[in-house]
PDB file of C-alpha atoms in Angstrom:
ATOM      1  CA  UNK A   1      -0.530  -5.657  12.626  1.00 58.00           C
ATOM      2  CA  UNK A   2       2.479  -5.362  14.013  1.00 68.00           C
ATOM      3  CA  UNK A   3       4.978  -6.563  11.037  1.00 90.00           C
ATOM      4  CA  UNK A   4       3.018  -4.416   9.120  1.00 90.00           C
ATOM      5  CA  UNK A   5       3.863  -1.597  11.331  1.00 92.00           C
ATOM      6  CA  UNK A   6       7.199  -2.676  11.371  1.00 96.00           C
ATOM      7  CA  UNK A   7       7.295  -2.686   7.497  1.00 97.00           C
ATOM      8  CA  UNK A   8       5.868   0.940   7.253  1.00 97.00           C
ATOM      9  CA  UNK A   9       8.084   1.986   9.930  1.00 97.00           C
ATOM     10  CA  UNK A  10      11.050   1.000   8.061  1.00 98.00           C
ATOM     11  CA  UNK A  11       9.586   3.051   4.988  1.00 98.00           C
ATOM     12  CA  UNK A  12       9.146   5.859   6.319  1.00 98.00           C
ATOM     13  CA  UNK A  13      12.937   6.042   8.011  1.00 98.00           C
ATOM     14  CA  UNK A  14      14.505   5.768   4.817  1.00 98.00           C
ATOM     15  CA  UNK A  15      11.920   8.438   3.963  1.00 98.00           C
ATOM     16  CA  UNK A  16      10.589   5.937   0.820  1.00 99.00           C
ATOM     17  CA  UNK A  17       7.486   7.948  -1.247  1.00 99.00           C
ATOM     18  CA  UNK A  18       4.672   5.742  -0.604  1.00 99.00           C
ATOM     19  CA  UNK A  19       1.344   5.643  -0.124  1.00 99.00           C
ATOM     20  CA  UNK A  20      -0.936   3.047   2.125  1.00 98.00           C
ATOM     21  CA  UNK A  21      -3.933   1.972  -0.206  1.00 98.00           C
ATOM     22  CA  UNK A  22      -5.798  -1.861  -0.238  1.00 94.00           C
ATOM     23  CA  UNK A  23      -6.988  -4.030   2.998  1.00 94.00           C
ATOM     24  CA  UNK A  24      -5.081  -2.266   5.479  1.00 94.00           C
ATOM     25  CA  UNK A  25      -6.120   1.807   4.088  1.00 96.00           C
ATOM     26  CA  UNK A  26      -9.433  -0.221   4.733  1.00 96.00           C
ATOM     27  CA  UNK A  27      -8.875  -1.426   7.809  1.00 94.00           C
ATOM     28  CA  UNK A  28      -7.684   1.874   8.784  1.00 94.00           C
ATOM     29  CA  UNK A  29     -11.143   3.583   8.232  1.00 95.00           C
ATOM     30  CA  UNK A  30     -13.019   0.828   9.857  1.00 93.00           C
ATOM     31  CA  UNK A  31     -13.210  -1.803   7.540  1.00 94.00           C
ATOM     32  CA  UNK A  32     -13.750  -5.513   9.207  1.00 92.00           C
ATOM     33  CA  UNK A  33     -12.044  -7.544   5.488  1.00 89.00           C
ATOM     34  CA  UNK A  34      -8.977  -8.732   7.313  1.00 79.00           C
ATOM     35  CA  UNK A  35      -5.373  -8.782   4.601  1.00 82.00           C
ATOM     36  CA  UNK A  36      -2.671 -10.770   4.791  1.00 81.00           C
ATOM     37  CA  UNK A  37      -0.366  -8.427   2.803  1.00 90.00           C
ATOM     38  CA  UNK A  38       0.685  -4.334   2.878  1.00 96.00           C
ATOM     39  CA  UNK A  39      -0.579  -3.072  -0.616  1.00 97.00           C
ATOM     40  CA  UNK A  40       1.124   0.366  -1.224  1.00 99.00           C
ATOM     41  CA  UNK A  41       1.682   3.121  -4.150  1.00 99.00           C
ATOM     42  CA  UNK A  42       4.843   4.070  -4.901  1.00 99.00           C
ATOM     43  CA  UNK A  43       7.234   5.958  -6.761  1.00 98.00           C
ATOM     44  CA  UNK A  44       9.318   3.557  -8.969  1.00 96.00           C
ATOM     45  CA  UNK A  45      11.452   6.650  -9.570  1.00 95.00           C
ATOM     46  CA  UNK A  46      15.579   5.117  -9.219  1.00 94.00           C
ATOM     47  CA  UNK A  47      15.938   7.219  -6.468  1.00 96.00           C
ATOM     48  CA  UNK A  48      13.213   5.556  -4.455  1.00 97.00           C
ATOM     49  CA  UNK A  49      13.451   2.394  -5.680  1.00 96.00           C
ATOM     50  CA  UNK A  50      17.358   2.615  -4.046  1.00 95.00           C
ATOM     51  CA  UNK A  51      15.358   3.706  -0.639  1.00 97.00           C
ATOM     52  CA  UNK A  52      13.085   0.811  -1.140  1.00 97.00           C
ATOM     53  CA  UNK A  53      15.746  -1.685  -1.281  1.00 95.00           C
ATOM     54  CA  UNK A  54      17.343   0.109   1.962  1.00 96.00           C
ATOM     55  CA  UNK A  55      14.363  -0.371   3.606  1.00 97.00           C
ATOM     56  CA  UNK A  56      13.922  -3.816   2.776  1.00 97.00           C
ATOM     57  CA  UNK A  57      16.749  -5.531   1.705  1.00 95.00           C
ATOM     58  CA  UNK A  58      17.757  -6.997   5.319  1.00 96.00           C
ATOM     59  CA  UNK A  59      14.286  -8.550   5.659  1.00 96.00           C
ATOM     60  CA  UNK A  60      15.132 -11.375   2.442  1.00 96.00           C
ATOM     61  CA  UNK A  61      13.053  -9.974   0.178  1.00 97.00           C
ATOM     62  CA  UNK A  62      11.799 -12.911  -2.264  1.00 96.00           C
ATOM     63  CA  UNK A  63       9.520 -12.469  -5.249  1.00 95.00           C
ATOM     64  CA  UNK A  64       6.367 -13.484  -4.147  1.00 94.00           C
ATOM     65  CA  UNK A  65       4.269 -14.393  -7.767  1.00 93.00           C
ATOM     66  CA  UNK A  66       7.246 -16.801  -9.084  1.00 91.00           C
ATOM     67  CA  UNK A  67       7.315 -20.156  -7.137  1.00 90.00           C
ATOM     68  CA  UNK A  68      10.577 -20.688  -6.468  1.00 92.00           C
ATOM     69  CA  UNK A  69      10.881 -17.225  -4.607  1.00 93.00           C
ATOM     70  CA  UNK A  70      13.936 -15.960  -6.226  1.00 94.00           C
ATOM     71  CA  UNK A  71      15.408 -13.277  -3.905  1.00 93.00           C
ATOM     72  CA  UNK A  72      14.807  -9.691  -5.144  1.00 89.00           C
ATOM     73  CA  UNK A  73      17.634  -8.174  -6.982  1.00 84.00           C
ATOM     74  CA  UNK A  74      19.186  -5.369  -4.344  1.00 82.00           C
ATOM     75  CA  UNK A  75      19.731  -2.389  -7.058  1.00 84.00           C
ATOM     76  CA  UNK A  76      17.748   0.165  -8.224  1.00 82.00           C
ATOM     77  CA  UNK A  77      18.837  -0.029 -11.743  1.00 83.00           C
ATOM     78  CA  UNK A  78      17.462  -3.705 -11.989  1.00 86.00           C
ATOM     79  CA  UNK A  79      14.254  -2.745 -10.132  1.00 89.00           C
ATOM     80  CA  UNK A  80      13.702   0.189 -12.653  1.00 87.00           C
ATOM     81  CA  UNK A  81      12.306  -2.996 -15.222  1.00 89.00           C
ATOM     82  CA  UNK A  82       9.377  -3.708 -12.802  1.00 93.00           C
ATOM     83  CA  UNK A  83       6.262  -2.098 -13.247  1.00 95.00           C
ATOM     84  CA  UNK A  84       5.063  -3.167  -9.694  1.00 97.00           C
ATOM     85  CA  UNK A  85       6.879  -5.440  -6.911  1.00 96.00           C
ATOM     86  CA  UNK A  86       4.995  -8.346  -5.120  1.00 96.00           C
ATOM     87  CA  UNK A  87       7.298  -9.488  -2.129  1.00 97.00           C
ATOM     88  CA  UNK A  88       7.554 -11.819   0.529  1.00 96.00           C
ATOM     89  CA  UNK A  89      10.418 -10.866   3.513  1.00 97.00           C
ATOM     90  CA  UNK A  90      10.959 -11.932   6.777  1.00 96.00           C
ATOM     91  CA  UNK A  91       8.342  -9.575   8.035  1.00 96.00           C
ATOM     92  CA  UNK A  92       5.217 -10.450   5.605  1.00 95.00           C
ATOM     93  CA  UNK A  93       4.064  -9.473   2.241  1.00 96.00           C
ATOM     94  CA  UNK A  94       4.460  -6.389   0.772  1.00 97.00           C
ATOM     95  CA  UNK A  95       2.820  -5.366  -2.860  1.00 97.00           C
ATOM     96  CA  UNK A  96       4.583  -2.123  -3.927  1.00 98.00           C
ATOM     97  CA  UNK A  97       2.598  -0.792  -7.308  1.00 98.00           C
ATOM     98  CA  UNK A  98       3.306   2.069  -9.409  1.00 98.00           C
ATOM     99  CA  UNK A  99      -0.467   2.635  -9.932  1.00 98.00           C
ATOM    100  CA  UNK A 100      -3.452   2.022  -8.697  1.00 98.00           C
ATOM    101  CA  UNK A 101      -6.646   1.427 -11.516  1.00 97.00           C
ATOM    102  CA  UNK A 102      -9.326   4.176 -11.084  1.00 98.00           C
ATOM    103  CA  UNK A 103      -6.752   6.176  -9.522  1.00 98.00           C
ATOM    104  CA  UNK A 104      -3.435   6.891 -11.601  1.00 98.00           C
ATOM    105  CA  UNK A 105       0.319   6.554 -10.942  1.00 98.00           C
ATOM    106  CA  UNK A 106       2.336   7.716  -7.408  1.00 99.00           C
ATOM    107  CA  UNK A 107       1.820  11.759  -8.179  1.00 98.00           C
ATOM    108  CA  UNK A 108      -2.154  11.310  -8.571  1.00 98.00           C
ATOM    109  CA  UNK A 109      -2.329   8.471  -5.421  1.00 99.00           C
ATOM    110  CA  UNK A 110      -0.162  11.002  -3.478  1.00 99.00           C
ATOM    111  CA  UNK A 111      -2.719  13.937  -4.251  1.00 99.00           C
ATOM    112  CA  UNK A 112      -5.341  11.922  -3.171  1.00 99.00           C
ATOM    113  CA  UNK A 113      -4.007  11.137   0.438  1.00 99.00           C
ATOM    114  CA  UNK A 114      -4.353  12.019   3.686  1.00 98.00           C
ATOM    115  CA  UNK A 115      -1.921  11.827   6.633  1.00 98.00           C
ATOM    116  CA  UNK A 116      -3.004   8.892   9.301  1.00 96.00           C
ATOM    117  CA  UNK A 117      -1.204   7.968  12.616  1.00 94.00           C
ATOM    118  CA  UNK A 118      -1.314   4.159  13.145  1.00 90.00           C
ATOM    119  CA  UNK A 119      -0.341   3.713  16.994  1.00 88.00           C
ATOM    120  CA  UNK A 120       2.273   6.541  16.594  1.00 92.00           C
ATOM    121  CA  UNK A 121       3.589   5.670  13.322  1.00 95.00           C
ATOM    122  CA  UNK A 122       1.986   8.898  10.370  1.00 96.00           C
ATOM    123  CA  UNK A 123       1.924   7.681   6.885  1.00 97.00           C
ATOM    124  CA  UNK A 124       0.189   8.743   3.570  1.00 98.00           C
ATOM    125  CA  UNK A 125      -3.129   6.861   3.333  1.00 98.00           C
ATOM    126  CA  UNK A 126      -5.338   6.871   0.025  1.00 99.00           C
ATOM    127  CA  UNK A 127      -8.297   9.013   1.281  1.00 98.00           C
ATOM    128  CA  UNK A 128     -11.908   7.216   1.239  1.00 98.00           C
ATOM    129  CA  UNK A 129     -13.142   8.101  -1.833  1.00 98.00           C
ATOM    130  CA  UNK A 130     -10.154   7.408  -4.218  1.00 98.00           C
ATOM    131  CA  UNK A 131     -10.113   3.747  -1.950  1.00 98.00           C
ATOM    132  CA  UNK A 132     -14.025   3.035  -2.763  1.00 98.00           C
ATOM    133  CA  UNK A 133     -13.049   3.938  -6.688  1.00 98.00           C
ATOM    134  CA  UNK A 134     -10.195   2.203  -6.682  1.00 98.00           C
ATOM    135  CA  UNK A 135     -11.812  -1.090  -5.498  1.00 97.00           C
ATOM    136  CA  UNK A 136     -14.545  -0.665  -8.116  1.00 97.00           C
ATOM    137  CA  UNK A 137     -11.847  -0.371 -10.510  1.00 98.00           C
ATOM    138  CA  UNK A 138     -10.534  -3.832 -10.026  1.00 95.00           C
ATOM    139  CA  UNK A 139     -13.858  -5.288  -9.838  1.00 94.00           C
ATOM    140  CA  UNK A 140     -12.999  -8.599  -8.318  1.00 95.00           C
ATOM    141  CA  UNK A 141     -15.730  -9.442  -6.002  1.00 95.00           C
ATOM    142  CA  UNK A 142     -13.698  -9.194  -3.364  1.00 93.00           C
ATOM    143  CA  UNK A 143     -13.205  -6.290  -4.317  1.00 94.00           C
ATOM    144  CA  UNK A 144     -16.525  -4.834  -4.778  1.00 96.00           C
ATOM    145  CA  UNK A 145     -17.468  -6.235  -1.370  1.00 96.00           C
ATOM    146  CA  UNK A 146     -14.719  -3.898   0.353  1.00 96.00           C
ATOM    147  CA  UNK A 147     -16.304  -0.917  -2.029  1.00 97.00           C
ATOM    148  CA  UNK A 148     -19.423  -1.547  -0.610  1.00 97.00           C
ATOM    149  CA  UNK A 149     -18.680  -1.782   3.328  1.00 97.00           C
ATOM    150  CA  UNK A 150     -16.306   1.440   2.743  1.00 97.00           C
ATOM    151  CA  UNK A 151     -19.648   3.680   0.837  1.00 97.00           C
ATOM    152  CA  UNK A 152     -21.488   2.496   4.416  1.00 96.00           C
ATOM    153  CA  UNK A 153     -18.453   3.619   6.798  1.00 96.00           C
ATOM    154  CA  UNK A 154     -17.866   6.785   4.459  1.00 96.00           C
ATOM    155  CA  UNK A 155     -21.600   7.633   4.597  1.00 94.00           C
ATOM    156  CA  UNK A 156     -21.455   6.685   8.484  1.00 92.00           C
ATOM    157  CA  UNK A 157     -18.247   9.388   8.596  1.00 88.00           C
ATOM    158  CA  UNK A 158     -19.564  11.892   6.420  1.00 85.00           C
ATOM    159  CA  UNK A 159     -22.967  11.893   9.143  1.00 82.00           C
ATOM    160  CA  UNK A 160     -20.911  12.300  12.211  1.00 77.00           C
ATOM    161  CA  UNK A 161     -19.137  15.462  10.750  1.00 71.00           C
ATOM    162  CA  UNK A 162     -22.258  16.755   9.958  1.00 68.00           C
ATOM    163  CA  UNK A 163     -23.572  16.571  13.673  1.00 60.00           C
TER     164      UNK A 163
END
């Protein structure tokens, strides 16, 4: 947990438009399915992709679905090709994705997000609902197993508002 705070953190001071969304949005309402990576949404806009590679490009960011790792190319107007980034750096995996299926692109994930505070760090987290439809989305039964524990912690949620 605590590179992936460390990743975040470093997001969020070069002010990168992101949002948290896969195992560890899960996590963060309860979920026990542990992650190994950070999945976020986010704006592939040049702009933020030249905050992105501020905010990552000490950490030797590598490309983590080739092999041989190639090291990720440090300028936005390279990055602009990429549809979505799947990185390994010093710090752990990252998945950066300009969409997320059953959801939309970075505007509509943004709408959809609430502010959470992990241990003093706030970032934009894909609320509940889009989560459980994104995850259905996918349909990877590892995915649909998430779905399902997140409908029993939403319903679980939902019931102590109500009290």
């Amino acid at each position: 947990m605590a590179s992936t705070l460390e990743i975040l953190r470093r997001l969020n001071l070069h002010e990168v438009e992101y949002v948290l969304v896969g195992g560890m949005a899960g996590v963060l309402y309860g979920s026990s399915l542990v992650t190994e990576d950070v999945d976020v949404c986010a704006s592939f806009e040049p702009e933020n992709l030249g905050k992105i590679v501020s905010a990552l490009g000490d950490l030797n960011p590598r490309h983590r679905m080739n092999p041989n790792h190639p090291p990720l190319a440090l300028n936005a107007v390279e990055l602009a090709g990429f549809k979505n980034l799947y990185l390994i750096t010093d710090l752990g995996q990252i998945d950066l994705l300009s969409e997320i299926s059953g959801v939309g692109g970075y505007p509509e994930v943004s709408r959809y997000s609430i502010a959470a505070n992990m241990k003093g760090l706030v970032c934009k987290v894909l609320d509940i609902d889009s989560l459980i439809r994104a995850r259905r989305a996918v349909g990877r039964p590892k995915d649909l197993q998430a779905a399902a524990e997140l409908e029993v912690i939403r319903r679980r949620l939902k019931g102590r508002a109500s009290q």
